[in-house]
Amino acid sequence: MAMTEKVSISLDRELLQQARRYAEDNLSGWIGEAIRERVLLERGREFVRERERERGRLDDELLEEIRGRWRGSSSTPAR
């Protein structure tokens, strides 16, 4: 099991109410999963930026392929 660290955060009250509604009895786990998904998204964006710096802009077709693969490997529904 991964090591955990207790943290204190401030959240918008309405946002917290919605999170509690969807998280049911595991708010910490739900927030942890949201952070994990955001980290994966940011890592993907970072990869694309680095790749474009090295080799130039990715064409739209390749970007769509990357998006499709990312959506297929994520637990987050496609938007």
mmCIF file with all atom_site columns, C-alpha atoms in Angstrom:
data_model
loop_
_atom_site.group_PDB
_atom_site.id
_atom_site.type_symbol
_atom_site.label_atom_id
_atom_site.label_alt_id
_atom_site.label_comp_id
_atom_site.label_asym_id
_atom_site.label_entity_id
_atom_site.label_seq_id
_atom_site.pdbx_PDB_ins_code
_atom_site.Cartn_x
_atom_site.Cartn_y
_atom_site.Cartn_z
_atom_site.occupancy
_atom_site.B_iso_or_equiv
_atom_site.pdbx_formal_charge
_atom_site.auth_seq_id
_atom_site.auth_comp_id
_atom_site.auth_asym_id
_atom_site.auth_atom_id
_atom_site.pdbx_PDB_model_num
ATOM 1  C CA . MET A 1 1  ? 0.000   0.000  0.000   1.00 0.00 ? 1  MET A CA 1
ATOM 2  C CA . ALA A 1 2  ? 1.225   3.518  -0.817  1.00 0.00 ? 2  ALA A CA 1
ATOM 3  C CA . MET A 1 3  ? 2.439   5.737  1.979   1.00 0.00 ? 3  MET A CA 1
ATOM 4  C CA . THR A 1 4  ? -0.033  8.469  2.869   1.00 0.00 ? 4  THR A CA 1
ATOM 5  C CA . GLU A 1 5  ? 0.366   11.896 4.410   1.00 0.00 ? 5  GLU A CA 1
ATOM 6  C CA . LYS A 1 6  ? -2.344  13.824 6.173   1.00 0.00 ? 6  LYS A CA 1
ATOM 7  C CA . VAL A 1 7  ? -2.822  17.357 4.814   1.00 0.00 ? 7  VAL A CA 1
ATOM 8  C CA . SER A 1 8  ? -5.158  20.229 5.534   1.00 0.00 ? 8  SER A CA 1
ATOM 9  C CA . ILE A 1 9  ? -6.766  22.056 2.596   1.00 0.00 ? 9  ILE A CA 1
ATOM 10 C CA . SER A 1 10 ? -9.350  24.792 2.190   1.00 0.00 ? 10 SER A CA 1
ATOM 11 C CA . LEU A 1 11 ? -12.144 24.169 -0.297  1.00 0.00 ? 11 LEU A CA 1
ATOM 12 C CA . ASP A 1 12 ? -15.104 26.110 -1.560  1.00 0.00 ? 12 ASP A CA 1
ATOM 13 C CA . ARG A 1 13 ? -18.034 25.005 0.623   1.00 0.00 ? 13 ARG A CA 1
ATOM 14 C CA . GLU A 1 14 ? -20.345 24.214 -2.301  1.00 0.00 ? 14 GLU A CA 1
ATOM 15 C CA . LEU A 1 15 ? -17.611 22.268 -4.096  1.00 0.00 ? 15 LEU A CA 1
ATOM 16 C CA . LEU A 1 16 ? -16.950 20.270 -0.928  1.00 0.00 ? 16 LEU A CA 1
ATOM 17 C CA . GLN A 1 17 ? -20.648 19.422 -0.590  1.00 0.00 ? 17 GLN A CA 1
ATOM 18 C CA . GLN A 1 18 ? -20.679 18.101 -4.149  1.00 0.00 ? 18 GLN A CA 1
ATOM 19 C CA . ALA A 1 19 ? -17.492 16.106 -3.565  1.00 0.00 ? 19 ALA A CA 1
ATOM 20 C CA . ARG A 1 20 ? -18.987 14.505 -0.442  1.00 0.00 ? 20 ARG A CA 1
ATOM 21 C CA . ARG A 1 21 ? -22.085 13.597 -2.421  1.00 0.00 ? 21 ARG A CA 1
ATOM 22 C CA . TYR A 1 22 ? -20.096 11.763 -5.084  1.00 0.00 ? 22 TYR A CA 1
ATOM 23 C CA . ALA A 1 23 ? -17.428 10.321 -2.787  1.00 0.00 ? 23 ALA A CA 1
ATOM 24 C CA . GLU A 1 24 ? -19.985 8.646  -0.535  1.00 0.00 ? 24 GLU A CA 1
ATOM 25 C CA . ASP A 1 25 ? -17.970 7.347  2.450   1.00 0.00 ? 25 ASP A CA 1
ATOM 26 C CA . ASN A 1 26 ? -14.443 7.833  1.075   1.00 0.00 ? 26 ASN A CA 1
ATOM 27 C CA . LEU A 1 27 ? -13.754 11.534 0.533   1.00 0.00 ? 27 LEU A CA 1
ATOM 28 C CA . SER A 1 28 ? -9.984  11.115 0.960   1.00 0.00 ? 28 SER A CA 1
ATOM 29 C CA . GLY A 1 29 ? -9.876  8.338  -1.629  1.00 0.00 ? 29 GLY A CA 1
ATOM 30 C CA . TRP A 1 30 ? -12.069 10.311 -4.008  1.00 0.00 ? 30 TRP A CA 1
ATOM 31 C CA . ILE A 1 31 ? -9.891  13.417 -3.736  1.00 0.00 ? 31 ILE A CA 1
ATOM 32 C CA . GLY A 1 32 ? -6.766  11.265 -4.092  1.00 0.00 ? 32 GLY A CA 1
ATOM 33 C CA . GLU A 1 33 ? -8.114  9.757  -7.315  1.00 0.00 ? 33 GLU A CA 1
ATOM 34 C CA . ALA A 1 34 ? -8.969  13.228 -8.657  1.00 0.00 ? 34 ALA A CA 1
ATOM 35 C CA . ILE A 1 35 ? -5.420  14.375 -7.926  1.00 0.00 ? 35 ILE A CA 1
ATOM 36 C CA . ARG A 1 36 ? -3.975  11.239 -9.550  1.00 0.00 ? 36 ARG A CA 1
ATOM 37 C CA . GLU A 1 37 ? -5.992  11.862 -12.729 1.00 0.00 ? 37 GLU A CA 1
ATOM 38 C CA . ARG A 1 38 ? -4.959  15.532 -12.815 1.00 0.00 ? 38 ARG A CA 1
ATOM 39 C CA . VAL A 1 39 ? -1.293  14.583 -12.374 1.00 0.00 ? 39 VAL A CA 1
ATOM 40 C CA . LEU A 1 40 ? -1.568  12.166 -15.323 1.00 0.00 ? 40 LEU A CA 1
ATOM 41 C CA . LEU A 1 41 ? -3.179  14.892 -17.420 1.00 0.00 ? 41 LEU A CA 1
ATOM 42 C CA . GLU A 1 42 ? -0.453  17.393 -16.557 1.00 0.00 ? 42 GLU A CA 1
ATOM 43 C CA . ARG A 1 43 ? 2.279   14.832 -17.284 1.00 0.00 ? 43 ARG A CA 1
ATOM 44 C CA . GLY A 1 44 ? 0.732   14.250 -20.714 1.00 0.00 ? 44 GLY A CA 1
ATOM 45 C CA . ARG A 1 45 ? 0.605   17.974 -21.405 1.00 0.00 ? 45 ARG A CA 1
ATOM 46 C CA . GLU A 1 46 ? 4.211   18.311 -20.277 1.00 0.00 ? 46 GLU A CA 1
ATOM 47 C CA . PHE A 1 47 ? 5.233   15.485 -22.616 1.00 0.00 ? 47 PHE A CA 1
ATOM 48 C CA . VAL A 1 48 ? 3.517   17.158 -25.576 1.00 0.00 ? 48 VAL A CA 1
ATOM 49 C CA . ARG A 1 49 ? 5.129   20.541 -24.796 1.00 0.00 ? 49 ARG A CA 1
ATOM 50 C CA . GLU A 1 50 ? 8.590   18.965 -24.533 1.00 0.00 ? 50 GLU A CA 1
ATOM 51 C CA . ARG A 1 51 ? 8.079   16.964 -27.716 1.00 0.00 ? 51 ARG A CA 1
ATOM 52 C CA . GLU A 1 52 ? 6.903   20.074 -29.593 1.00 0.00 ? 52 GLU A CA 1
ATOM 53 C CA . ARG A 1 53 ? 9.911   22.053 -28.337 1.00 0.00 ? 53 ARG A CA 1
ATOM 54 C CA . GLU A 1 54 ? 12.241  19.355 -29.664 1.00 0.00 ? 54 GLU A CA 1
ATOM 55 C CA . ARG A 1 55 ? 10.533  18.488 -32.965 1.00 0.00 ? 55 ARG A CA 1
ATOM 56 C CA . GLY A 1 56 ? 7.927   21.120 -33.743 1.00 0.00 ? 56 GLY A CA 1
ATOM 57 C CA . ARG A 1 57 ? 4.176   21.247 -33.403 1.00 0.00 ? 57 ARG A CA 1
ATOM 58 C CA . LEU A 1 58 ? 2.278   17.963 -33.457 1.00 0.00 ? 58 LEU A CA 1
ATOM 59 C CA . ASP A 1 59 ? -0.212  17.726 -36.288 1.00 0.00 ? 59 ASP A CA 1
ATOM 60 C CA . ASP A 1 60 ? -3.918  17.589 -35.440 1.00 0.00 ? 60 ASP A CA 1
ATOM 61 C CA . GLU A 1 61 ? -4.286  13.953 -36.514 1.00 0.00 ? 61 GLU A CA 1
ATOM 62 C CA . LEU A 1 62 ? -1.547  12.818 -34.133 1.00 0.00 ? 62 LEU A CA 1
ATOM 63 C CA . LEU A 1 63 ? -2.992  14.919 -31.297 1.00 0.00 ? 63 LEU A CA 1
ATOM 64 C CA . GLU A 1 64 ? -6.386  13.251 -31.798 1.00 0.00 ? 64 GLU A CA 1
ATOM 65 C CA . GLU A 1 65 ? -4.735  9.818  -31.708 1.00 0.00 ? 65 GLU A CA 1
ATOM 66 C CA . ILE A 1 66 ? -2.972  10.735 -28.456 1.00 0.00 ? 66 ILE A CA 1
ATOM 67 C CA . ARG A 1 67 ? -6.227  12.036 -26.945 1.00 0.00 ? 67 ARG A CA 1
ATOM 68 C CA . GLY A 1 68 ? -8.016  8.839  -27.945 1.00 0.00 ? 68 GLY A CA 1
ATOM 69 C CA . ARG A 1 69 ? -5.360  6.676  -26.346 1.00 0.00 ? 69 ARG A CA 1
ATOM 70 C CA . TRP A 1 70 ? -5.392  8.776  -23.172 1.00 0.00 ? 70 TRP A CA 1
ATOM 71 C CA . ARG A 1 71 ? -9.171  8.551  -22.904 1.00 0.00 ? 71 ARG A CA 1
ATOM 72 C CA . GLY A 1 72 ? -9.001  4.798  -23.408 1.00 0.00 ? 72 GLY A CA 1
ATOM 73 C CA . SER A 1 73 ? -6.498  4.349  -20.576 1.00 0.00 ? 73 SER A CA 1
ATOM 74 C CA . SER A 1 74 ? -8.119  6.673  -18.046 1.00 0.00 ? 74 SER A CA 1
ATOM 75 C CA . SER A 1 75 ? -10.920 5.995  -15.621 1.00 0.00 ? 75 SER A CA 1
ATOM 76 C CA . THR A 1 76 ? -12.169 9.503  -16.393 1.00 0.00 ? 76 THR A CA 1
ATOM 77 C CA . PRO A 1 77 ? -15.038 9.618  -18.899 1.00 0.00 ? 77 PRO A CA 1
ATOM 78 C CA . ALA A 1 78 ? -14.287 11.377 -22.178 1.00 0.00 ? 78 ALA A CA 1
ATOM 79 C CA . ARG A 1 79 ? -15.575 14.947 -22.326 1.00 0.00 ? 79 ARG A CA 1
#
